[in-house]
mmCIF file of C-alpha atoms and ligand atoms in Angstrom:
data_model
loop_
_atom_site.group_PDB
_atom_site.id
_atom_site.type_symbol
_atom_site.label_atom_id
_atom_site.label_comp_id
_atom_site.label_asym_id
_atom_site.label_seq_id
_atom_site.Cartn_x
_atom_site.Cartn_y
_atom_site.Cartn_z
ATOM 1 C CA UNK A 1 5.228 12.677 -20.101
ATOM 2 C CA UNK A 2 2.344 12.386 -17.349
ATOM 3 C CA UNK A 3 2.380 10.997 -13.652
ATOM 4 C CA UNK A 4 -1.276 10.322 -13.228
ATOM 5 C CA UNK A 5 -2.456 9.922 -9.028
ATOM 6 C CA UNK A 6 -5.831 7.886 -8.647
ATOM 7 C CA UNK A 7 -7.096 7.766 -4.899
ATOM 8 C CA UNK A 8 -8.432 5.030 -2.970
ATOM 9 C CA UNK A 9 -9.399 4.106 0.250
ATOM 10 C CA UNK A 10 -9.712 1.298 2.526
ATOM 11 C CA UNK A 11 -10.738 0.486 6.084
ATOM 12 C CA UNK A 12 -7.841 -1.942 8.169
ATOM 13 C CA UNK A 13 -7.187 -3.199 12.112
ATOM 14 C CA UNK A 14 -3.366 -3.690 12.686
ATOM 15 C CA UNK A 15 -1.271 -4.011 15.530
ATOM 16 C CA UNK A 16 2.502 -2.687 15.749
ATOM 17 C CA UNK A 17 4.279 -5.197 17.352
ATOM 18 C CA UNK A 18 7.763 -6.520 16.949
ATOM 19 C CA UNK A 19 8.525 -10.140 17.550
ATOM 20 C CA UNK A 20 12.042 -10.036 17.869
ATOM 21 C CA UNK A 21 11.676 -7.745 20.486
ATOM 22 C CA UNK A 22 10.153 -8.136 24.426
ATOM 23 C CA UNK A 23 6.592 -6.922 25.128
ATOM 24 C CA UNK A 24 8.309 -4.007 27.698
ATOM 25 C CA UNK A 25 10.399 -2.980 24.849
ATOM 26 C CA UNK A 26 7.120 -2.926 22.199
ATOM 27 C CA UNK A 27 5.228 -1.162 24.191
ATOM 28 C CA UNK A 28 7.995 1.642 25.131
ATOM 29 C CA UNK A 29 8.552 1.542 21.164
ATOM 30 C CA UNK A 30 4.698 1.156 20.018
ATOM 31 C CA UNK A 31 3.016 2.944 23.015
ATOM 32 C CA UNK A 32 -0.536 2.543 22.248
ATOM 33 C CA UNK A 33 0.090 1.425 18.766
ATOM 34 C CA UNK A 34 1.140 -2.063 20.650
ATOM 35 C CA UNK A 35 -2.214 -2.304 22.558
ATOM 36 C CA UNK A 36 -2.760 -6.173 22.596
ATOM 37 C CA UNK A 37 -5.929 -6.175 20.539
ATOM 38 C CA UNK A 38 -5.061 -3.329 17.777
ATOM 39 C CA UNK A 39 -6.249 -0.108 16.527
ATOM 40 C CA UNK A 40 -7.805 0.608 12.894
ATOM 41 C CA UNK A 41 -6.935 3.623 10.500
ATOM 42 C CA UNK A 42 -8.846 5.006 7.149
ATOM 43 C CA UNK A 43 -6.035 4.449 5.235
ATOM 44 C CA UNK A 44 -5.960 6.588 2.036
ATOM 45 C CA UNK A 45 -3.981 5.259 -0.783
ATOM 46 C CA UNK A 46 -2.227 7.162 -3.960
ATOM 47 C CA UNK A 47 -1.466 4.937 -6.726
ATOM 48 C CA UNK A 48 1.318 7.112 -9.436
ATOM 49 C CA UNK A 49 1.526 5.727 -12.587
ATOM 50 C CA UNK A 50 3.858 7.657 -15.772
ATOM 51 C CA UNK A 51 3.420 7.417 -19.297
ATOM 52 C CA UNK A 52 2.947 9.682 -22.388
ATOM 53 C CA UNK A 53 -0.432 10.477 -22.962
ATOM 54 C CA UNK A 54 -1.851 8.075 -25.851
ATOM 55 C CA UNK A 55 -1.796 9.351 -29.334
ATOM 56 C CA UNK A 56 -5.662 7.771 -29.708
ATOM 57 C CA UNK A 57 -6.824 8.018 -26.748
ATOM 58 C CA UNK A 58 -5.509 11.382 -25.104
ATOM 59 C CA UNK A 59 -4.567 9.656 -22.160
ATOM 60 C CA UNK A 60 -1.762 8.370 -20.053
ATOM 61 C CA UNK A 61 -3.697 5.806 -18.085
ATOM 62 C CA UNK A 62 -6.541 4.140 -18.419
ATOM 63 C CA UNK A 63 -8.513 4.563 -15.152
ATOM 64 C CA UNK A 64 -10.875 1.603 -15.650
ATOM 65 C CA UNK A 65 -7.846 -0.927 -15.743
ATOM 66 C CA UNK A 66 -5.934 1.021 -12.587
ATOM 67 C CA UNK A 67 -9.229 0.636 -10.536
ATOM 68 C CA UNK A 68 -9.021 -3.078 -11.486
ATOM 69 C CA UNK A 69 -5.902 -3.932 -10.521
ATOM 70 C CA UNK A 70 -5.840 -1.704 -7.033
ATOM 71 C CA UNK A 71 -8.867 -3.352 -6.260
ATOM 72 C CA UNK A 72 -7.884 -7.321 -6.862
ATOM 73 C CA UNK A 73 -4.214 -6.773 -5.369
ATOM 74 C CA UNK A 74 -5.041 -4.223 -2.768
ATOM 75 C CA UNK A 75 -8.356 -3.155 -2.065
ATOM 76 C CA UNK A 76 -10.533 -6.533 -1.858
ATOM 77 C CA UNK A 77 -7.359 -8.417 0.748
ATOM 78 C CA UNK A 78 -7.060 -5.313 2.943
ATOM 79 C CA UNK A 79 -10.599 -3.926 3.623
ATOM 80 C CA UNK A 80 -11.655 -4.407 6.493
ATOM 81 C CA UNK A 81 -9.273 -6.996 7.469
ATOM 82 C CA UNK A 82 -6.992 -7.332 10.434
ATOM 83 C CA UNK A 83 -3.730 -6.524 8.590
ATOM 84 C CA UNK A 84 -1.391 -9.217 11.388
ATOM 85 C CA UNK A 85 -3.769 -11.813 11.291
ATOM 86 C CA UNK A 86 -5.378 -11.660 7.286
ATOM 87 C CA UNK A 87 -2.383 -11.076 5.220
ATOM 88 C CA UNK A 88 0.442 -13.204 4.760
ATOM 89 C CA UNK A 89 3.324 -10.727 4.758
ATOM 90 C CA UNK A 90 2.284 -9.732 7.456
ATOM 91 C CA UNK A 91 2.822 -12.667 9.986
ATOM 92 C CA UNK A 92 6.294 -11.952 10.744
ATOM 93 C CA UNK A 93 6.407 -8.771 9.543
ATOM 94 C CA UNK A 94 5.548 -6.003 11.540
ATOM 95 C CA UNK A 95 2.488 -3.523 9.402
ATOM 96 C CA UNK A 96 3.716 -0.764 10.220
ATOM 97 C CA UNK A 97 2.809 2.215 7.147
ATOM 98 C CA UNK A 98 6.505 1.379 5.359
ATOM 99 C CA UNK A 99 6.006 -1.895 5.310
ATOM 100 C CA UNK A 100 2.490 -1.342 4.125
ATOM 101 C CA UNK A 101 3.881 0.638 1.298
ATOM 102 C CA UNK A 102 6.536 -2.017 0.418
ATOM 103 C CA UNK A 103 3.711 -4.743 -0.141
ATOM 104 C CA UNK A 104 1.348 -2.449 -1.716
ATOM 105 C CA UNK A 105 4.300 -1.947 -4.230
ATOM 106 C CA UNK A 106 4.988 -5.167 -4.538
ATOM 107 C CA UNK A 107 1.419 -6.380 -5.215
ATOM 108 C CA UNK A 108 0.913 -3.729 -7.645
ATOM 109 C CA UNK A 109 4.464 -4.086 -9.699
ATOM 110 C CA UNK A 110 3.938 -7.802 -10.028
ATOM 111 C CA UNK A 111 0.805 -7.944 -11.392
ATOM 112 C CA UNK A 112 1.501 -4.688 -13.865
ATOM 113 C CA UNK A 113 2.367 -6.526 -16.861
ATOM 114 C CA UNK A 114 -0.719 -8.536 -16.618
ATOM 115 C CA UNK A 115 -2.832 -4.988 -16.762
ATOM 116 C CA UNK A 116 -0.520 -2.944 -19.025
ATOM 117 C CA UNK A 117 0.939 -5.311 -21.060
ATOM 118 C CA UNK A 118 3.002 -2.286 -23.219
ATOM 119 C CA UNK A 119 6.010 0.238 -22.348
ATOM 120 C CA UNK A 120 3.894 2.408 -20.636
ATOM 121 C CA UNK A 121 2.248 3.477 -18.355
ATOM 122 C CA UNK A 122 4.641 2.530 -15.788
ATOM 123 C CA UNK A 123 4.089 2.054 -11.738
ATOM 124 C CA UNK A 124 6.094 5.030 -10.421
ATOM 125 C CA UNK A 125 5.182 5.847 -6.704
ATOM 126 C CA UNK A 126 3.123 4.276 -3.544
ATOM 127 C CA UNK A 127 1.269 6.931 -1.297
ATOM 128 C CA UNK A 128 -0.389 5.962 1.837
ATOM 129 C CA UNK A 129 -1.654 8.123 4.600
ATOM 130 C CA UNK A 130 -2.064 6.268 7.795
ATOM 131 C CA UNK A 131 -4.006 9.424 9.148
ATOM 132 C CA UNK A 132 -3.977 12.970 8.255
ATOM 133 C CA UNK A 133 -0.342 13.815 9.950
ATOM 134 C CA UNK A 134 0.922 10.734 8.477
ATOM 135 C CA UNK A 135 1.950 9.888 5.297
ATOM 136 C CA UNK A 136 4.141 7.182 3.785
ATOM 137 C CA UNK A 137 5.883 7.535 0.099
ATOM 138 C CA UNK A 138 7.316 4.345 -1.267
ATOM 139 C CA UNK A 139 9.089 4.897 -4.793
ATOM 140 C CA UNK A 140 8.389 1.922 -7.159
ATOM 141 C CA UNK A 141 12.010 1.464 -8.833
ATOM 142 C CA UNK A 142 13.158 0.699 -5.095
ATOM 143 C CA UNK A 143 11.083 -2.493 -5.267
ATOM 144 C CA UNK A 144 13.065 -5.362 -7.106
HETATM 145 NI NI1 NI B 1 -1.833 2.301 13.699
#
């Protein structure tokens, strides 16, 4: 058995801001993070997939079809887009990195079957780093 990581990256605005909670205590949570008109990161994203490698083929995923679906459910709605304003979950939701993770996860593991149709491979892990210190692991089974 084989976890296979492919690397991506995109370019994203977002703004941590809770709206349950008063702008004194967002900005005392947030600091600078809350600044009214956001902040952008080079997020860099680790997609983990697991499988046995194919008895044809020699391998455990086929890259070509992992680029595809990373960039239709991920890549294409998130670069360069304001993450608050441009994606849905995101309205309520405050983007902060774990949340980020949590609908990357969900974007990917709902559209898996569609792109590997068979047993395997199978979506095991999420990686993002927000910036170099940090970094975000999201474990697929978690998601429902
Ligand atoms: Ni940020």
């Amino acid at each position: 058995m084989f976890r296979v990581t492919r690397r991506y990256q995109f370019a994203a605005s977002h703004r941590l801001h809770a709206h349950g909670l008063s702008d004194e205590e967002n900005r005392r949570l947030y600091g600078k993070c809350n600044n009214p008109f956001g902040h952008g990161h080079n997020y860099v994203l680790e997609v983990s997939a697991r499988g046995p490698a194919d008895a044809n083929t020699g391998s455990a995923v086929d890259p070509r079809r992992l680029d595809e679906l990373v960039a239709r459910e991920v890549l294409q709605p998130f670069e360069h887009r304001n993450l608050n304003c441009d994606v849905e979950a995101f309205r309520d939701l405050t983007p902060t990195s774990e949340n980020l993770a949590v609908e990357i996860c969900r974007r990917l593991k709902r559209s898996w079957p569609s792109m590997f149709p068979g047993e395997w491979p199978k979506l095991e892990k999420v990686r993002i780093a927000e910036t170099a210190r940090n970094i975000f692991e999201m474990d697929a089974h978690e998601i429902p």
